[in-house]
Coordinates of N, CA and C and ligand atoms in Angstrom, one line a residue:
A1 N 7.4 7.9 24.3 CA 7.2 8.8 23.2 C 5.9 8.4 22.5
R2 N 5.1 9.4 22.1 CA 3.8 9.2 21.5 C 4.0 9.2 20.0
L3 N 3.1 8.5 19.3 CA 3.1 8.3 17.9 C 1.9 8.9 17.3
P4 N 1.9 9.4 16.0 CA 0.7 9.8 15.4 C -0.3 8.7 15.2
P5 N -1.6 9.0 15.2 CA -2.7 7.9 15.3 C -2.7 7.0 14.1
E6 N -2.1 7.4 12.9 CA -2.1 6.5 11.8 C -1.1 5.5 11.8
V7 N -0.1 5.7 12.7 CA 1.0 4.7 12.8 C 0.4 3.4 13.4
N8 N 0.9 2.3 12.8 CA 0.3 1.0 13.0 C 1.4 -0.1 12.9
R9 N 1.3 -1.2 13.6 CA 2.2 -2.3 13.5 C 2.3 -2.9 12.1
V10 N 1.2 -2.6 11.3 CA 1.1 -3.2 10.0 C 1.3 -2.2 8.9
I11 N 2.2 -2.4 8.0 CA 2.4 -1.5 6.9 C 1.9 -2.2 5.6
Y12 N 1.4 -1.3 4.7 CA 0.9 -1.8 3.4 C 1.8 -1.2 2.3
V13 N 2.4 -2.1 1.5 CA 3.4 -1.7 0.5 C 2.9 -1.9 -0.9
R14 N 3.1 -0.9 -1.8 CA 2.7 -1.0 -3.2 C 3.9 -0.8 -4.0
N15 N 3.7 -1.1 -5.3 CA 4.8 -0.9 -6.4 C 6.0 -1.9 -6.2
L16 N 5.7 -3.0 -5.5 CA 6.8 -4.0 -5.4 C 7.0 -4.7 -6.8
P17 N 8.2 -5.1 -7.1 CA 8.4 -5.9 -8.3 C 7.6 -7.2 -8.2
F18 N 7.0 -7.6 -9.2 CA 6.1 -8.8 -9.2 C 7.0 -10.1 -8.9
S19 N 8.3 -10.0 -9.2 CA 9.2 -11.2 -9.0 C 9.8 -11.2 -7.6
I20 N 9.5 -10.3 -6.7 CA 10.2 -10.3 -5.4 C 9.8 -11.6 -4.7
S21 N 10.8 -12.2 -4.0 CA 10.5 -13.4 -3.3 C 10.2 -13.1 -1.8
S22 N 9.7 -14.0 -1.1 CA 9.4 -13.9 0.3 C 10.7 -13.7 1.1
E23 N 11.8 -14.4 0.7 CA 13.1 -14.3 1.3 C 13.6 -12.8 1.2
E24 N 13.5 -12.3 0.0 CA 13.9 -10.9 -0.3 C 13.1 -9.9 0.6
M25 N 11.8 -10.2 0.7 CA 10.9 -9.3 1.5 C 11.4 -9.3 3.0
Y26 N 11.7 -10.5 3.5 CA 12.1 -10.6 4.9 C 13.5 -9.9 5.1
E27 N 14.4 -10.0 4.1 CA 15.7 -9.4 4.2 C 15.5 -7.9 4.2
L28 N 14.7 -7.3 3.3 CA 14.5 -5.9 3.2 C 13.8 -5.3 4.4
F29 N 12.6 -5.9 4.8 CA 11.8 -5.3 5.8 C 12.3 -5.7 7.2
G30 N 13.0 -6.9 7.3 CA 13.5 -7.3 8.6 C 14.6 -6.5 9.1
K31 N 15.2 -5.6 8.3 CA 16.3 -4.7 8.8 C 15.8 -3.8 9.9
Y32 N 14.5 -3.6 10.0 CA 13.9 -2.6 10.9 C 13.3 -3.2 12.2
G33 N 13.4 -4.5 12.2 CA 12.9 -5.2 13.4 C 12.2 -6.5 13.1
A34 N 11.8 -7.2 14.2 CA 11.2 -8.5 14.1 C 9.9 -8.5 13.4
I35 N 9.7 -9.4 12.4 CA 8.5 -9.4 11.6 C 7.6 -10.6 12.1
R36 N 6.4 -10.3 12.3 CA 5.4 -11.4 12.7 C 4.9 -12.1 11.5
Q37 N 4.6 -11.4 10.4 CA 4.1 -12.0 9.2 C 4.2 -11.1 8.0
I38 N 4.4 -11.7 6.8 CA 4.4 -11.0 5.6 C 3.4 -11.7 4.7
R39 N 2.5 -10.9 4.1 CA 1.5 -11.5 3.1 C 1.7 -10.7 1.8
I40 N 2.2 -11.4 0.8 CA 2.5 -10.9 -0.5 C 1.2 -11.1 -1.4
G41 N 0.8 -10.1 -2.1 CA -0.4 -10.2 -3.0 C -0.1 -11.2 -4.1
N42 N -1.0 -12.1 -4.4 CA -0.8 -13.1 -5.4 C -1.9 -13.2 -6.4
T43 N -2.8 -12.2 -6.4 CA -3.9 -12.2 -7.4 C -3.7 -11.1 -8.4
K44 N -4.5 -11.1 -9.4 CA -4.4 -10.0 -10.5 C -4.5 -8.7 -9.8
E45 N -5.4 -8.6 -8.8 CA -5.7 -7.3 -8.2 C -4.6 -6.9 -7.2
T46 N -4.0 -7.9 -6.5 CA -3.1 -7.6 -5.4 C -1.6 -7.7 -5.7
R47 N -1.2 -8.2 -6.9 CA 0.2 -8.4 -7.2 C 0.9 -7.0 -7.1
G48 N 2.1 -7.1 -6.6 CA 2.9 -5.8 -6.4 C 2.6 -5.1 -5.1
T49 N 1.8 -5.8 -4.2 CA 1.5 -5.2 -2.9 C 1.8 -6.2 -1.8
A50 N 2.0 -5.8 -0.6 CA 2.2 -6.7 0.5 C 1.8 -6.0 1.8
Y51 N 1.4 -6.9 2.8 CA 1.2 -6.4 4.1 C 2.3 -7.0 5.0
I52 N 3.0 -6.1 5.8 CA 4.0 -6.6 6.6 C 3.6 -6.3 8.1
V53 N 3.6 -7.3 8.9 CA 3.2 -7.1 10.3 C 4.5 -7.2 11.2
Y54 N 4.8 -6.1 11.9 CA 5.9 -6.1 12.8 C 5.4 -6.5 14.2
E55 N 6.4 -7.0 15.0 CA 6.1 -7.2 16.4 C 5.9 -5.9 17.1
D56 N 6.7 -4.9 16.7 CA 6.7 -3.6 17.5 C 6.4 -2.5 16.6
I57 N 5.5 -1.6 17.1 CA 5.0 -0.5 16.3 C 6.1 0.5 15.9
Y58 N 7.1 0.6 16.8 CA 8.2 1.5 16.5 C 9.1 1.0 15.3
D59 N 9.2 -0.3 15.2 CA 9.9 -0.9 14.1 C 9.1 -0.7 12.8
A60 N 7.8 -0.8 12.8 CA 7.0 -0.5 11.7 C 7.2 1.0 11.2
K61 N 7.3 1.9 12.2 CA 7.5 3.3 11.8 C 8.9 3.5 11.2
Q62 N 9.9 2.8 11.8 CA 11.2 2.9 11.2 C 11.2 2.4 9.7
A63 N 10.5 1.3 9.5 CA 10.5 0.8 8.2 C 9.8 1.7 7.2
A64 N 8.6 2.3 7.7 CA 7.9 3.2 6.8 C 8.7 4.4 6.5
D65 N 9.4 5.0 7.6 CA 10.2 6.2 7.4 C 11.4 5.9 6.4
H66 N 12.0 4.7 6.5 CA 13.2 4.5 5.7 C 12.9 3.9 4.3
L67 N 11.8 3.2 4.2 CA 11.6 2.5 2.9 C 10.6 3.1 2.0
S68 N 9.9 4.2 2.4 CA 9.0 4.9 1.5 C 9.9 5.6 0.5
G69 N 9.7 5.3 -0.8 CA 10.5 5.8 -1.9 C 11.8 5.0 -2.2
F70 N 12.0 4.0 -1.4 CA 13.2 3.1 -1.6 C 13.1 2.5 -3.0
N71 N 14.3 2.4 -3.6 CA 14.4 1.8 -5.0 C 14.7 0.3 -4.9
V72 N 13.8 -0.5 -5.4 CA 14.0 -2.0 -5.5 C 13.8 -2.4 -6.9
Q73 N 14.8 -2.9 -7.5 CA 14.8 -3.4 -8.9 C 14.1 -2.3 -9.8
N74 N 14.7 -1.1 -9.7 CA 14.2 0.0 -10.5 C 12.8 0.5 -10.3
R75 N 12.2 0.1 -9.1 CA 10.9 0.6 -8.8 C 11.0 1.4 -7.4
Y76 N 10.1 2.3 -7.2 CA 10.1 3.1 -6.0 C 9.0 2.7 -5.1
L77 N 9.3 2.1 -4.0 CA 8.3 1.6 -3.1 C 7.4 2.7 -2.5
I78 N 6.1 2.4 -2.4 CA 5.1 3.2 -1.7 C 4.8 2.5 -0.4
V79 N 5.0 3.1 0.7 CA 4.8 2.5 2.0 C 3.7 3.3 2.8
L80 N 2.6 2.6 3.1 CA 1.6 3.3 3.9 C 1.3 2.4 5.1
Y81 N 0.7 3.0 6.1 CA 0.2 2.2 7.2 C -1.1 1.6 6.9
Y82 N -1.3 0.4 7.4 CA -2.5 -0.4 7.2 C -3.7 0.5 7.6
N83 N -4.7 0.5 6.8 CA -6.0 1.2 7.1 C -7.1 0.4 6.6
P84 N -7.8 -0.3 7.5 CA -8.8 -1.3 7.2 C -9.9 -0.7 6.3
S85 N -10.2 0.6 6.4 CA -11.3 1.2 5.6 C -10.8 1.3 4.2
R86 N -9.5 1.2 3.9 CA -9.0 1.4 2.5 C -8.7 0.0 1.9
Q87 N -8.9 -1.0 2.6 CA -8.6 -2.4 2.1 C -9.5 -2.7 1.0
N88 N -9.0 -3.3 0.0 CA -9.8 -3.7 -1.2 C -10.8 -4.8 -0.8
K89 N -12.1 -4.4 -0.9 CA -13.2 -5.3 -0.5 C -13.6 -6.3 -1.5
K90 N -13.0 -6.2 -2.7 CA -13.4 -7.1 -3.8 C -13.1 -8.6 -3.5
S91 N -12.2 -8.8 -2.6 CA -11.8 -10.2 -2.3 C -12.8 -10.9 -1.4
N92 N -13.8 -10.1 -0.8 CA -14.6 -10.9 0.1 C -15.8 -11.6 -0.6
L93 N -16.2 -12.7 0.1 CA -17.2 -13.6 -0.5 C -18.4 -13.0 -1.0
K94 N -19.0 -12.1 -0.3 CA -20.3 -11.5 -0.7 C -20.1 -10.8 -2.0
D95 N -19.0 -10.0 -2.2 CA -18.7 -9.3 -3.4 C -18.5 -10.3 -4.6
Q96 N -17.8 -11.4 -4.3 CA -17.6 -12.4 -5.3 C -18.9 -13.0 -5.8
E97 N -19.8 -13.3 -4.8 CA -21.1 -13.8 -5.2 C -21.9 -12.9 -6.0
E98 N -21.9 -11.6 -5.6 CA -22.6 -10.6 -6.4 C -22.1 -10.4 -7.8
K99 N -20.7 -10.5 -7.9 CA -20.1 -10.4 -9.2 C -20.5 -11.5 -10.1
L100 N -20.6 -12.8 -9.5 CA -21.0 -14.0 -10.3 C -22.4 -13.8 -10.8
R101 N -23.3 -13.4 -9.9 CA -24.7 -13.2 -10.2 C -24.9 -12.2 -11.3
A102 N -24.1 -11.1 -11.3 CA -24.2 -10.1 -12.3 C -23.7 -10.6 -13.7
M103 N -22.7 -11.4 -13.6 CA -22.1 -12.0 -14.9 C -23.1 -13.0 -15.5
Q104 N -23.7 -13.8 -14.6 CA -24.7 -14.8 -15.0 C -25.9 -14.1 -15.7
E105 N -26.3 -13.0 -15.1 CA -27.5 -12.3 -15.6 C -27.1 -11.7 -17.0
K106 N -25.9 -11.1 -17.1 CA -25.5 -10.4 -18.3 C -25.4 -11.4 -19.4
H107 N -24.9 -12.6 -19.1 CA -24.7 -13.6 -20.2 C -25.8 -14.7 -20.3
G108 N -26.8 -14.5 -19.6 CA -28.0 -15.3 -19.7 C -27.8 -16.7 -19.1
V109 N -27.0 -16.9 -18.1 CA -26.9 -18.2 -17.5 C -28.0 -18.3 -16.4
D110 N -28.9 -19.2 -16.6 CA -30.0 -19.3 -15.6 C -30.2 -20.7 -15.1
G111 N -29.3 -21.6 -15.4 CA -29.5 -22.9 -14.9 C -30.5 -23.8 -15.7
E112 N -31.1 -23.2 -16.7 CA -32.0 -24.0 -17.6 C -31.2 -24.7 -18.7
Q113 N -31.8 -25.8 -19.2 CA -31.2 -26.5 -20.3 C -31.4 -25.7 -21.6
H114 N -30.4 -25.7 -22.4 CA -30.6 -25.0 -23.7 C -30.4 -26.0 -24.8
A115 N -31.3 -26.1 -25.8 CA -31.2 -27.1 -26.9 C -30.0 -26.9 -27.8
Ligands
LIG201 N1 -5.5 -0.5 0.2 C1 -5.2 0.7 -0.3 N2 -4.6 1.5 0.7 C2 -4.6 0.7 1.8 C3 -4.1 0.9 3.2 N3 -3.5 2.0 3.6 N4 -4.2 -0.2 4.0 C4 -4.8 -1.3 3.6 N5 -5.2 -1.6 2.4 C5 -5.1 -0.6 1.5

């Protein structure tokens, strides 16, 4: 059977409770098949999100079909397929360096000694 092109072995989940544990994640998402890896967001920008990598693309689809809108601790999960072009680029090194340079300029940090 063929699958739509957006279907992926990796799903991207939003609106997770900040307090959800790795064990709870494996219990919930593991119901749909073997999981290769789960990465739970742990920064200010990524908290409440996770990437779940399934071994099998059909299991990822089952999870997406069943868990989109699923209620967890009074929150409704948003489940999308991983799309690299939509990944938050703020976490990469070049952007961090650019951010730092802009902050240094704004606040007058230039490496010179000040009396
Ligand atoms: N960031 C926002 N949407 C995304 C998606 N579908 N996949 C990966 N990262 C995302």
